[in-house]
Amino acid sequence: MVQLGLGDRSIEKLPFERAMVRAQDVVQHQLEAALPAERRSDLTDAMRYAVVGGKALRAFLVLEGAWLHQVNAGSAGMAALAIECLHAYSLIHDDLPCMDDDDLRRG
């Protein structure tokens, strides 16, 4: 498990850029734990593709909230992944032809 220090108030707060990278790392680690490589399929590959590579801003907000409220790091990591998955779903769902079929995301 990644040591995040979310529940330990004595750990120094990270600068914004490092905290964002930490959020991306947490999402990646939790995704690998939830979708192990030895159980690969077309579906899990698509799920990984949809979630990996983003800014993980929502995960960052979850982790920061957890730090503020001294929430367990493992629980916060899973919640951060869940929020990123919901966000990825909303983007994919919006792009379906039956929803808006637009060539541009915004505009």
mmCIF file of N, CA, C and O in Angstrom:
data_model
loop_
_atom_site.group_PDB
_atom_site.id
_atom_site.type_symbol
_atom_site.label_atom_id
_atom_site.label_comp_id
_atom_site.label_asym_id
_atom_site.label_seq_id
_atom_site.Cartn_x
_atom_site.Cartn_y
_atom_site.Cartn_z
ATOM 1 N N MET A 1 0.833 -1.172 0.000
ATOM 2 C CA MET A 1 0.000 0.000 0.000
ATOM 3 C C MET A 1 0.882 1.241 0.000
ATOM 4 O O MET A 1 1.907 1.322 0.636
ATOM 5 N N VAL A 2 0.453 2.240 -0.709
ATOM 6 C CA VAL A 2 1.166 3.510 -0.773
ATOM 7 C C VAL A 2 0.973 4.254 0.543
ATOM 8 O O VAL A 2 -0.137 4.351 1.049
ATOM 9 N N GLN A 3 2.051 4.728 1.119
ATOM 10 C CA GLN A 3 1.968 5.521 2.349
ATOM 11 C C GLN A 3 1.663 6.964 1.969
ATOM 12 O O GLN A 3 2.504 7.647 1.408
ATOM 13 N N LEU A 4 0.445 7.397 2.256
ATOM 14 C CA LEU A 4 0.036 8.734 1.859
ATOM 15 C C LEU A 4 0.174 9.746 2.972
ATOM 16 O O LEU A 4 0.285 10.931 2.726
ATOM 17 N N GLY A 5 0.119 9.282 4.203
ATOM 18 C CA GLY A 5 0.169 10.208 5.317
ATOM 19 C C GLY A 5 -1.091 11.034 5.459
ATOM 20 O O GLY A 5 -1.071 12.121 6.005
ATOM 21 N N LEU A 6 -2.217 10.537 4.954
ATOM 22 C CA LEU A 6 -3.438 11.334 4.982
ATOM 23 C C LEU A 6 -3.977 11.536 6.390
ATOM 24 O O LEU A 6 -4.565 12.567 6.682
ATOM 25 N N GLY A 7 -3.817 10.564 7.250
ATOM 26 C CA GLY A 7 -4.369 10.687 8.582
ATOM 27 C C GLY A 7 -3.384 11.213 9.603
ATOM 28 O O GLY A 7 -3.719 11.379 10.760
ATOM 29 N N ASP A 8 -2.175 11.481 9.191
ATOM 30 C CA ASP A 8 -1.129 11.911 10.119
ATOM 31 C C ASP A 8 -0.907 13.407 9.949
ATOM 32 O O ASP A 8 -0.317 13.859 8.990
ATOM 33 N N ARG A 9 -1.373 14.198 10.907
ATOM 34 C CA ARG A 9 -1.275 15.650 10.818
ATOM 35 C C ARG A 9 0.166 16.142 10.946
ATOM 36 O O ARG A 9 0.451 17.281 10.636
ATOM 37 N N SER A 10 1.073 15.283 11.412
ATOM 38 C CA SER A 10 2.452 15.725 11.588
ATOM 39 C C SER A 10 3.221 15.731 10.267
ATOM 40 O O SER A 10 4.282 16.310 10.186
ATOM 41 N N ILE A 11 2.694 15.103 9.245
ATOM 42 C CA ILE A 11 3.377 15.079 7.951
ATOM 43 C C ILE A 11 3.173 16.415 7.245
ATOM 44 O O ILE A 11 2.067 16.934 7.181
ATOM 45 N N GLU A 12 4.257 16.948 6.725
ATOM 46 C CA GLU A 12 4.219 18.243 6.058
ATOM 47 C C GLU A 12 3.342 18.180 4.814
ATOM 48 O O GLU A 12 3.373 17.211 4.059
ATOM 49 N N LYS A 13 2.556 19.212 4.605
ATOM 50 C CA LYS A 13 1.730 19.298 3.410
ATOM 51 C C LYS A 13 2.632 19.421 2.187
ATOM 52 O O LYS A 13 3.653 20.086 2.223
ATOM 53 N N LEU A 14 2.217 18.790 1.106
ATOM 54 C CA LEU A 14 2.968 18.849 -0.141
ATOM 55 C C LEU A 14 2.615 20.118 -0.910
ATOM 56 O O LEU A 14 1.480 20.591 -0.833
ATOM 57 N N PRO A 15 3.558 20.640 -1.683
ATOM 58 C CA PRO A 15 3.214 21.726 -2.601
ATOM 59 C C PRO A 15 2.167 21.224 -3.599
ATOM 60 O O PRO A 15 2.046 20.017 -3.840
ATOM 61 N N PHE A 16 1.422 22.147 -4.173
ATOM 62 C CA PHE A 16 0.311 21.783 -5.054
ATOM 63 C C PHE A 16 0.719 20.804 -6.152
ATOM 64 O O PHE A 16 0.055 19.798 -6.369
ATOM 65 N N GLU A 17 1.804 21.087 -6.855
ATOM 66 C CA GLU A 17 2.210 20.240 -7.983
ATOM 67 C C GLU A 17 2.513 18.814 -7.523
ATOM 68 O O GLU A 17 2.129 17.846 -8.177
ATOM 69 N N ARG A 18 3.203 18.686 -6.395
ATOM 70 C CA ARG A 18 3.534 17.349 -5.872
ATOM 71 C C ARG A 18 2.284 16.639 -5.375
ATOM 72 O O ARG A 18 2.163 15.429 -5.512
ATOM 73 N N ALA A 19 1.352 17.382 -4.802
ATOM 74 C CA ALA A 19 0.107 16.782 -4.333
ATOM 75 C C ALA A 19 -0.725 16.279 -5.512
ATOM 76 O O ALA A 19 -1.381 15.229 -5.413
ATOM 77 N N MET A 20 -0.688 16.995 -6.626
ATOM 78 C CA MET A 20 -1.408 16.535 -7.823
ATOM 79 C C MET A 20 -0.784 15.250 -8.362
ATOM 80 O O MET A 20 -1.493 14.325 -8.750
ATOM 81 N N VAL A 21 0.545 15.195 -8.388
ATOM 82 C CA VAL A 21 1.230 13.978 -8.834
ATOM 83 C C VAL A 21 0.904 12.824 -7.892
ATOM 84 O O VAL A 21 0.654 11.698 -8.328
ATOM 85 N N ARG A 22 0.866 13.108 -6.591
ATOM 86 C CA ARG A 22 0.506 12.073 -5.620
ATOM 87 C C ARG A 22 -0.901 11.543 -5.915
ATOM 88 O O ARG A 22 -1.130 10.337 -5.890
ATOM 89 N N ALA A 23 -1.838 12.422 -6.220
ATOM 90 C CA ALA A 23 -3.203 12.000 -6.531
ATOM 91 C C ALA A 23 -3.222 11.096 -7.753
ATOM 92 O O ALA A 23 -3.909 10.065 -7.778
ATOM 93 N N GLN A 24 -2.456 11.444 -8.784
ATOM 94 C CA GLN A 24 -2.376 10.595 -9.976
ATOM 95 C C GLN A 24 -1.789 9.232 -9.618
ATOM 96 O O GLN A 24 -2.272 8.202 -10.096
ATOM 97 N N ASP A 25 -0.753 9.222 -8.785
ATOM 98 C CA ASP A 25 -0.134 7.964 -8.362
ATOM 99 C C ASP A 25 -1.097 7.104 -7.560
ATOM 100 O O ASP A 25 -1.141 5.882 -7.723
ATOM 101 N N VAL A 26 -1.861 7.736 -6.678
ATOM 102 C CA VAL A 26 -2.831 6.996 -5.866
ATOM 103 C C VAL A 26 -3.880 6.360 -6.765
ATOM 104 O O VAL A 26 -4.214 5.177 -6.614
ATOM 105 N N VAL A 27 -4.400 7.114 -7.722
ATOM 106 C CA VAL A 27 -5.411 6.574 -8.639
ATOM 107 C C VAL A 27 -4.826 5.399 -9.427
ATOM 108 O O VAL A 27 -5.462 4.356 -9.562
ATOM 109 N N GLN A 28 -3.614 5.558 -9.922
ATOM 110 C CA GLN A 28 -2.967 4.478 -10.674
ATOM 111 C C GLN A 28 -2.793 3.235 -9.808
ATOM 112 O O GLN A 28 -3.100 2.120 -10.238
ATOM 113 N N HIS A 29 -2.309 3.414 -8.592
ATOM 114 C CA HIS A 29 -2.094 2.286 -7.677
ATOM 115 C C HIS A 29 -3.413 1.590 -7.343
ATOM 116 O O HIS A 29 -3.491 0.365 -7.383
ATOM 117 N N GLN A 30 -4.427 2.359 -7.032
ATOM 118 C CA GLN A 30 -5.721 1.775 -6.683
ATOM 119 C C GLN A 30 -6.353 1.081 -7.895
ATOM 120 O O GLN A 30 -6.995 0.038 -7.755
ATOM 121 N N LEU A 31 -6.160 1.645 -9.080
ATOM 122 C CA LEU A 31 -6.688 1.023 -10.296
ATOM 123 C C LEU A 31 -6.007 -0.312 -10.553
ATOM 124 O O LEU A 31 -6.663 -1.296 -10.911
ATOM 125 N N GLU A 32 -4.693 -0.367 -10.354
ATOM 126 C CA GLU A 32 -3.969 -1.628 -10.532
ATOM 127 C C GLU A 32 -4.429 -2.671 -9.521
ATOM 128 O O GLU A 32 -4.506 -3.856 -9.837
ATOM 129 N N ALA A 33 -4.739 -2.237 -8.301
ATOM 130 C CA ALA A 33 -5.229 -3.164 -7.284
ATOM 131 C C ALA A 33 -6.640 -3.647 -7.622
ATOM 132 O O ALA A 33 -6.976 -4.820 -7.413
ATOM 133 N N ALA A 34 -7.473 -2.764 -8.153
ATOM 134 C CA ALA A 34 -8.855 -3.124 -8.478
ATOM 135 C C ALA A 34 -8.951 -3.955 -9.751
ATOM 136 O O ALA A 34 -9.831 -4.820 -9.877
ATOM 137 N N LEU A 35 -8.049 -3.688 -10.703
ATOM 138 C CA LEU A 35 -8.057 -4.401 -11.986
ATOM 139 C C LEU A 35 -6.684 -5.020 -12.215
ATOM 140 O O LEU A 35 -5.888 -4.522 -13.003
ATOM 141 N N PRO A 36 -6.375 -6.120 -11.520
ATOM 142 C CA PRO A 36 -5.031 -6.704 -11.632
ATOM 143 C C PRO A 36 -4.696 -7.126 -13.059
ATOM 144 O O PRO A 36 -5.561 -7.577 -13.814
ATOM 145 N N ALA A 37 -3.430 -6.956 -13.408
ATOM 146 C CA ALA A 37 -2.967 -7.255 -14.766
ATOM 147 C C ALA A 37 -3.178 -8.717 -15.145
ATOM 148 O O ALA A 37 -3.402 -9.038 -16.307
ATOM 149 N N GLU A 38 -3.111 -9.620 -14.158
ATOM 150 C CA GLU A 38 -3.279 -11.041 -14.482
ATOM 151 C C GLU A 38 -4.716 -11.401 -14.851
ATOM 152 O O GLU A 38 -4.979 -12.502 -15.314
ATOM 153 N N ARG A 39 -5.645 -10.471 -14.682
ATOM 154 C CA ARG A 39 -7.046 -10.722 -15.044
ATOM 155 C C ARG A 39 -7.475 -9.774 -16.156
ATOM 156 O O ARG A 39 -8.594 -9.274 -16.156
ATOM 157 N N ARG A 40 -6.598 -9.555 -17.117
ATOM 158 C CA ARG A 40 -6.877 -8.633 -18.222
ATOM 159 C C ARG A 40 -7.960 -9.167 -19.128
ATOM 160 O O ARG A 40 -8.074 -10.358 -19.373
ATOM 161 N N SER A 41 -8.729 -8.243 -19.651
ATOM 162 C CA SER A 41 -9.737 -8.541 -20.659
ATOM 163 C C SER A 41 -9.966 -7.270 -21.465
ATOM 164 O O SER A 41 -9.447 -6.203 -21.116
ATOM 165 N N ASP A 42 -10.746 -7.362 -22.519
ATOM 166 C CA ASP A 42 -11.056 -6.171 -23.304
ATOM 167 C C ASP A 42 -11.760 -5.121 -22.437
ATOM 168 O O ASP A 42 -11.498 -3.929 -22.554
ATOM 169 N N LEU A 43 -12.636 -5.589 -21.555
ATOM 170 C CA LEU A 43 -13.370 -4.669 -20.690
ATOM 171 C C LEU A 43 -12.441 -3.951 -19.715
ATOM 172 O O LEU A 43 -12.504 -2.726 -19.572
ATOM 173 N N THR A 44 -11.565 -4.690 -19.042
ATOM 174 C CA THR A 44 -10.663 -4.044 -18.078
ATOM 175 C C THR A 44 -9.664 -3.130 -18.780
ATOM 176 O O THR A 44 -9.306 -2.087 -18.239
ATOM 177 N N ASP A 45 -9.246 -3.512 -19.990
ATOM 178 C CA ASP A 45 -8.360 -2.631 -20.758
ATOM 179 C C ASP A 45 -9.057 -1.312 -21.090
ATOM 180 O O ASP A 45 -8.467 -0.242 -20.994
ATOM 181 N N ALA A 46 -10.330 -1.390 -21.472
ATOM 182 C CA ALA A 46 -11.104 -0.184 -21.772
ATOM 183 C C ALA A 46 -11.292 0.666 -20.518
ATOM 184 O O ALA A 46 -11.209 1.894 -20.569
ATOM 185 N N MET A 47 -11.517 0.012 -19.389
ATOM 186 C CA MET A 47 -11.686 0.745 -18.132
ATOM 187 C C MET A 47 -10.401 1.474 -17.762
ATOM 188 O O MET A 47 -10.440 2.645 -17.367
ATOM 189 N N ARG A 48 -9.275 0.787 -17.899
ATOM 190 C CA ARG A 48 -7.985 1.421 -17.610
ATOM 191 C C ARG A 48 -7.747 2.613 -18.528
ATOM 192 O O ARG A 48 -7.337 3.683 -18.087
ATOM 193 N N TYR A 49 -8.011 2.412 -19.802
ATOM 194 C CA TYR A 49 -7.793 3.469 -20.792
ATOM 195 C C TYR A 49 -8.612 4.718 -20.461
ATOM 196 O O TYR A 49 -8.141 5.848 -20.600
ATOM 197 N N ALA A 50 -9.836 4.515 -20.000
ATOM 198 C CA ALA A 50 -10.724 5.642 -19.707
ATOM 199 C C ALA A 50 -10.268 6.444 -18.493
ATOM 200 O O ALA A 50 -10.481 7.645 -18.430
ATOM 201 N N VAL A 51 -9.633 5.787 -17.534
ATOM 202 C CA VAL A 51 -9.296 6.447 -16.270
ATOM 203 C C VAL A 51 -7.863 6.980 -16.241
ATOM 204 O O VAL A 51 -7.612 8.056 -15.707
ATOM 205 N N VAL A 52 -6.925 6.264 -16.821
ATOM 206 C CA VAL A 52 -5.504 6.618 -16.716
ATOM 207 C C VAL A 52 -5.179 7.803 -17.626
ATOM 208 O O VAL A 52 -5.694 7.919 -18.726
ATOM 209 N N GLY A 53 -4.320 8.681 -17.123
ATOM 210 C CA GLY A 53 -3.802 9.755 -17.959
ATOM 211 C C GLY A 53 -4.419 11.110 -17.724
ATOM 212 O O GLY A 53 -3.959 12.095 -18.279
ATOM 213 N N GLY A 54 -5.425 11.191 -16.887
ATOM 214 C CA GLY A 54 -6.034 12.486 -16.622
ATOM 215 C C GLY A 54 -5.278 13.266 -15.563
ATOM 216 O O GLY A 54 -4.286 12.808 -14.995
ATOM 217 N N LYS A 55 -5.767 14.456 -15.280
ATOM 218 C CA LYS A 55 -5.135 15.302 -14.264
ATOM 219 C C LYS A 55 -5.389 14.788 -12.858
ATOM 220 O O LYS A 55 -4.648 15.097 -11.941
ATOM 221 N N ALA A 56 -6.456 14.042 -12.655
ATOM 222 C CA ALA A 56 -6.848 13.520 -11.337
ATOM 223 C C ALA A 56 -7.154 14.643 -10.356
ATOM 224 O O ALA A 56 -6.898 14.537 -9.166
ATOM 225 N N LEU A 57 -7.737 15.722 -10.868
ATOM 226 C CA LEU A 57 -8.105 16.839 -10.006
ATOM 227 C C LEU A 57 -9.137 16.409 -8.970
ATOM 228 O O LEU A 57 -9.054 16.783 -7.802
ATOM 229 N N ARG A 58 -10.109 15.612 -9.377
ATOM 230 C CA ARG A 58 -11.133 15.163 -8.439
ATOM 231 C C ARG A 58 -10.530 14.260 -7.365
ATOM 232 O O ARG A 58 -10.892 14.357 -6.192
ATOM 233 N N ALA A 59 -9.603 13.409 -7.758
ATOM 234 C CA ALA A 59 -8.916 12.559 -6.778
ATOM 235 C C ALA A 59 -8.115 13.417 -5.809
ATOM 236 O O ALA A 59 -8.092 13.157 -4.601
ATOM 237 N N PHE A 60 -7.474 14.437 -6.322
ATOM 238 C CA PHE A 60 -6.736 15.372 -5.467
ATOM 239 C C PHE A 60 -7.657 15.986 -4.418
ATOM 240 O O PHE A 60 -7.316 16.057 -3.236
ATOM 241 N N LEU A 61 -8.849 16.414 -4.835
ATOM 242 C CA LEU A 61 -9.788 17.023 -3.896
ATOM 243 C C LEU A 61 -10.249 16.021 -2.836
ATOM 244 O O LEU A 61 -10.392 16.371 -1.662
ATOM 245 N N VAL A 62 -10.462 14.772 -3.243
ATOM 246 C CA VAL A 62 -10.841 13.733 -2.282
ATOM 247 C C VAL A 62 -9.716 13.527 -1.273
ATOM 248 O O VAL A 62 -9.949 13.467 -0.055
ATOM 249 N N LEU A 63 -8.484 13.418 -1.749
ATOM 250 C CA LEU A 63 -7.347 13.184 -0.857
ATOM 251 C C LEU A 63 -7.107 14.358 0.081
ATOM 252 O O LEU A 63 -6.786 14.167 1.259
ATOM 253 N N GLU A 64 -7.275 15.556 -0.418
ATOM 254 C CA GLU A 64 -7.100 16.735 0.443
ATOM 255 C C GLU A 64 -8.192 16.791 1.508
ATOM 256 O O GLU A 64 -7.928 17.108 2.661
ATOM 257 N N GLY A 65 -9.420 16.479 1.115
ATOM 258 C CA GLY A 65 -10.504 16.432 2.094
ATOM 259 C C GLY A 65 -10.263 15.364 3.144
ATOM 260 O O GLY A 65 -10.524 15.568 4.337
ATOM 261 N N ALA A 66 -9.754 14.236 2.705
ATOM 262 C CA ALA A 66 -9.436 13.157 3.644
ATOM 263 C C ALA A 66 -8.343 13.594 4.615
ATOM 264 O O ALA A 66 -8.428 13.328 5.814
ATOM 265 N N TRP A 67 -7.330 14.279 4.097
ATOM 266 C CA TRP A 67 -6.247 14.752 4.969
ATOM 267 C C TRP A 67 -6.791 15.725 6.015
ATOM 268 O O TRP A 67 -6.453 15.639 7.192
ATOM 269 N N LEU A 68 -7.652 16.627 5.575
ATOM 270 C CA LEU A 68 -8.216 17.614 6.495
ATOM 271 C C LEU A 68 -9.036 16.971 7.613
ATOM 272 O O LEU A 68 -9.075 17.462 8.733
ATOM 273 N N HIS A 69 -9.707 15.878 7.269
ATOM 274 C CA HIS A 69 -10.608 15.229 8.227
ATOM 275 C C HIS A 69 -10.022 13.962 8.829
ATOM 276 O O HIS A 69 -10.738 13.177 9.447
ATOM 277 N N GLN A 70 -8.734 13.742 8.615
ATOM 278 C CA GLN A 70 -8.008 12.600 9.183
ATOM 279 C C GLN A 70 -8.674 11.261 8.849
ATOM 280 O O GLN A 70 -8.844 10.394 9.701
ATOM 281 N N VAL A 71 -9.037 11.097 7.588
ATOM 282 C CA VAL A 71 -9.642 9.862 7.101
ATOM 283 C C VAL A 71 -8.538 8.876 6.749
ATOM 284 O O VAL A 71 -7.475 9.263 6.252
ATOM 285 N N ASN A 72 -8.785 7.604 6.958
ATOM 286 C CA ASN A 72 -7.850 6.526 6.648
ATOM 287 C C ASN A 72 -7.380 6.614 5.196
ATOM 288 O O ASN A 72 -8.185 6.785 4.286
ATOM 289 N N ALA A 73 -6.071 6.475 5.000
ATOM 290 C CA ALA A 73 -5.485 6.614 3.665
ATOM 291 C C ALA A 73 -6.022 5.587 2.673
ATOM 292 O O ALA A 73 -6.268 5.908 1.515
ATOM 293 N N GLY A 74 -6.219 4.337 3.107
ATOM 294 C CA GLY A 74 -6.737 3.315 2.208
ATOM 295 C C GLY A 74 -8.139 3.630 1.733
ATOM 296 O O GLY A 74 -8.459 3.489 0.550
ATOM 297 N N SER A 75 -8.976 4.081 2.631
ATOM 298 C CA SER A 75 -10.343 4.458 2.261
ATOM 299 C C SER A 75 -10.347 5.652 1.327
ATOM 300 O O SER A 75 -11.120 5.701 0.367
ATOM 301 N N ALA A 76 -9.504 6.602 1.599
ATOM 302 C CA ALA A 76 -9.445 7.797 0.759
ATOM 303 C C ALA A 76 -8.968 7.450 -0.650
ATOM 304 O O ALA A 76 -9.467 7.999 -1.633
ATOM 305 N N GLY A 77 -8.012 6.536 -0.760
ATOM 306 C CA GLY A 77 -7.519 6.135 -2.078
ATOM 307 C C GLY A 77 -8.583 5.457 -2.911
ATOM 308 O O GLY A 77 -8.733 5.734 -4.105
ATOM 309 N N MET A 78 -9.357 4.590 -2.285
ATOM 310 C CA MET A 78 -10.447 3.928 -3.009
ATOM 311 C C MET A 78 -11.527 4.927 -3.405
ATOM 312 O O MET A 78 -12.084 4.852 -4.500
ATOM 313 N N ALA A 79 -11.821 5.874 -2.526
ATOM 314 C CA ALA A 79 -12.809 6.906 -2.850
ATOM 315 C C ALA A 79 -12.311 7.791 -3.993
ATOM 316 O O ALA A 79 -13.084 8.163 -4.878
ATOM 317 N N ALA A 80 -11.017 8.109 -3.989
ATOM 318 C CA ALA A 80 -10.438 8.916 -5.065
ATOM 319 C C ALA A 80 -10.559 8.193 -6.405
ATOM 320 O O ALA A 80 -10.918 8.802 -7.418
ATOM 321 N N LEU A 81 -10.289 6.901 -6.410
ATOM 322 C CA LEU A 81 -10.438 6.117 -7.636
ATOM 323 C C LEU A 81 -11.895 6.098 -8.076
ATOM 324 O O LEU A 81 -12.199 6.260 -9.262
ATOM 325 N N ALA A 82 -12.805 5.899 -7.142
ATOM 326 C CA ALA A 82 -14.230 5.850 -7.483
ATOM 327 C C ALA A 82 -14.680 7.156 -8.140
ATOM 328 O O ALA A 82 -15.406 7.136 -9.146
ATOM 329 N N ILE A 83 -14.239 8.277 -7.597
ATOM 330 C CA ILE A 83 -14.612 9.577 -8.170
ATOM 331 C C ILE A 83 -14.032 9.730 -9.579
ATOM 332 O O ILE A 83 -14.709 10.216 -10.485
ATOM 333 N N GLU A 84 -12.793 9.305 -9.774
ATOM 334 C CA GLU A 84 -12.195 9.378 -11.110
ATOM 335 C C GLU A 84 -12.931 8.472 -12.099
ATOM 336 O O GLU A 84 -13.124 8.842 -13.260
ATOM 337 N N CYS A 85 -13.355 7.302 -11.651
ATOM 338 C CA CYS A 85 -14.114 6.392 -12.518
ATOM 339 C C CYS A 85 -15.460 7.003 -12.899
ATOM 340 O O CYS A 85 -15.884 6.908 -14.054
ATOM 341 N N LEU A 86 -16.143 7.610 -11.933
ATOM 342 C CA LEU A 86 -17.423 8.276 -12.231
ATOM 343 C C LEU A 86 -17.229 9.412 -13.228
ATOM 344 O O LEU A 86 -18.043 9.599 -14.138
ATOM 345 N N HIS A 87 -16.166 10.166 -13.061
ATOM 346 C CA HIS A 87 -15.890 11.258 -13.992
ATOM 347 C C HIS A 87 -15.627 10.711 -15.397
ATOM 348 O O HIS A 87 -16.168 11.237 -16.386
ATOM 349 N N ALA A 88 -14.814 9.663 -15.495
ATOM 350 C CA ALA A 88 -14.527 9.060 -16.805
ATOM 351 C C ALA A 88 -15.816 8.555 -17.448
ATOM 352 O O ALA A 88 -16.045 8.744 -18.645
ATOM 353 N N TYR A 89 -16.661 7.920 -16.635
ATOM 354 C CA TYR A 89 -17.956 7.437 -17.147
ATOM 355 C C TYR A 89 -18.778 8.597 -17.701
ATOM 356 O O TYR A 89 -19.356 8.495 -18.787
ATOM 357 N N SER A 90 -18.838 9.706 -16.961
ATOM 358 C CA SER A 90 -19.671 10.825 -17.406
ATOM 359 C C SER A 90 -19.168 11.392 -18.735
ATOM 360 O O SER A 90 -19.969 11.781 -19.585
ATOM 361 N N LEU A 91 -17.853 11.432 -18.927
ATOM 362 C CA LEU A 91 -17.298 11.923 -20.189
ATOM 363 C C LEU A 91 -17.630 10.979 -21.342
ATOM 364 O O LEU A 91 -18.017 11.413 -22.429
ATOM 365 N N ILE A 92 -17.495 9.685 -21.100
ATOM 366 C CA ILE A 92 -17.788 8.701 -22.145
ATOM 367 C C ILE A 92 -19.277 8.705 -22.475
ATOM 368 O O ILE A 92 -19.679 8.713 -23.638
ATOM 369 N N HIS A 93 -20.109 8.721 -21.450
ATOM 370 C CA HIS A 93 -21.556 8.705 -21.642
ATOM 371 C C HIS A 93 -22.003 9.919 -22.444
ATOM 372 O O HIS A 93 -22.853 9.811 -23.338
ATOM 373 N N ASP A 94 -21.452 11.072 -22.158
ATOM 374 C CA ASP A 94 -21.816 12.292 -22.867
ATOM 375 C C ASP A 94 -21.417 12.238 -24.335
ATOM 376 O O ASP A 94 -22.050 12.871 -25.174
ATOM 377 N N ASP A 95 -20.351 11.487 -24.655
ATOM 378 C CA ASP A 95 -19.873 11.417 -26.037
ATOM 379 C C ASP A 95 -20.600 10.374 -26.882
ATOM 380 O O ASP A 95 -20.330 10.275 -28.075
ATOM 381 N N LEU A 96 -21.496 9.605 -26.294
ATOM 382 C CA LEU A 96 -22.219 8.607 -27.072
ATOM 383 C C LEU A 96 -23.093 9.285 -28.125
ATOM 384 O O LEU A 96 -23.689 10.337 -27.866
ATOM 385 N N PRO A 97 -23.201 8.691 -29.321
ATOM 386 C CA PRO A 97 -24.006 9.314 -30.384
ATOM 387 C C PRO A 97 -25.455 9.588 -29.976
ATOM 388 O O PRO A 97 -26.047 10.572 -30.411
ATOM 389 N N CYS A 98 -26.027 8.745 -29.134
ATOM 390 C CA CYS A 98 -27.419 8.960 -28.736
ATOM 391 C C CYS A 98 -27.575 10.119 -27.759
ATOM 392 O O CYS A 98 -28.687 10.574 -27.496
ATOM 393 N N MET A 99 -26.478 10.640 -27.215
ATOM 394 C CA MET A 99 -26.573 11.726 -26.243
ATOM 395 C C MET A 99 -26.465 13.098 -26.911
ATOM 396 O O MET A 99 -27.374 13.889 -26.839
ATOM 397 N N ASP A 100 -25.349 13.387 -27.562
ATOM 398 C CA ASP A 100 -25.264 14.696 -28.226
ATOM 399 C C ASP A 100 -24.636 14.612 -29.620
ATOM 400 O O ASP A 100 -24.858 15.473 -30.431
ATOM 401 N N ASP A 101 -23.847 13.580 -29.883
ATOM 402 C CA ASP A 101 -23.239 13.363 -31.197
ATOM 403 C C ASP A 101 -22.559 14.623 -31.745
ATOM 404 O O ASP A 101 -22.614 14.906 -32.920
ATOM 405 N N ASP A 102 -21.942 15.394 -30.881
ATOM 406 C CA ASP A 102 -21.272 16.620 -31.276
ATOM 407 C C ASP A 102 -19.816 16.336 -31.600
ATOM 408 O O ASP A 102 -19.207 15.446 -31.031
ATOM 409 N N ASP A 103 -19.265 17.089 -32.526
ATOM 410 C CA ASP A 103 -17.865 16.923 -32.902
ATOM 411 C C ASP A 103 -16.922 17.551 -31.879
ATOM 412 O O ASP A 103 -15.770 17.161 -31.767
ATOM 413 N N LEU A 104 -17.394 18.544 -31.139
ATOM 414 C CA LEU A 104 -16.588 19.248 -30.150
ATOM 415 C C LEU A 104 -17.118 18.969 -28.755
ATOM 416 O O LEU A 104 -18.318 18.851 -28.559
ATOM 417 N N ARG A 105 -16.203 18.881 -27.789
ATOM 418 C CA ARG A 105 -16.634 18.665 -26.416
ATOM 419 C C ARG A 105 -17.403 19.880 -25.906
ATOM 420 O O ARG A 105 -18.419 19.764 -25.284
ATOM 421 N N ARG A 106 -16.851 21.047 -26.080
ATOM 422 C CA ARG A 106 -17.533 22.281 -25.654
ATOM 423 C C ARG A 106 -17.473 23.257 -26.827
ATOM 424 O O ARG A 106 -16.456 23.436 -27.451
ATOM 425 N N GLY A 107 -18.566 23.923 -27.088
ATOM 426 C CA GLY A 107 -18.500 24.914 -28.138
ATOM 427 C C GLY A 107 -19.687 25.000 -29.012
ATOM 428 O O GLY A 107 -20.658 24.430 -29.087
#
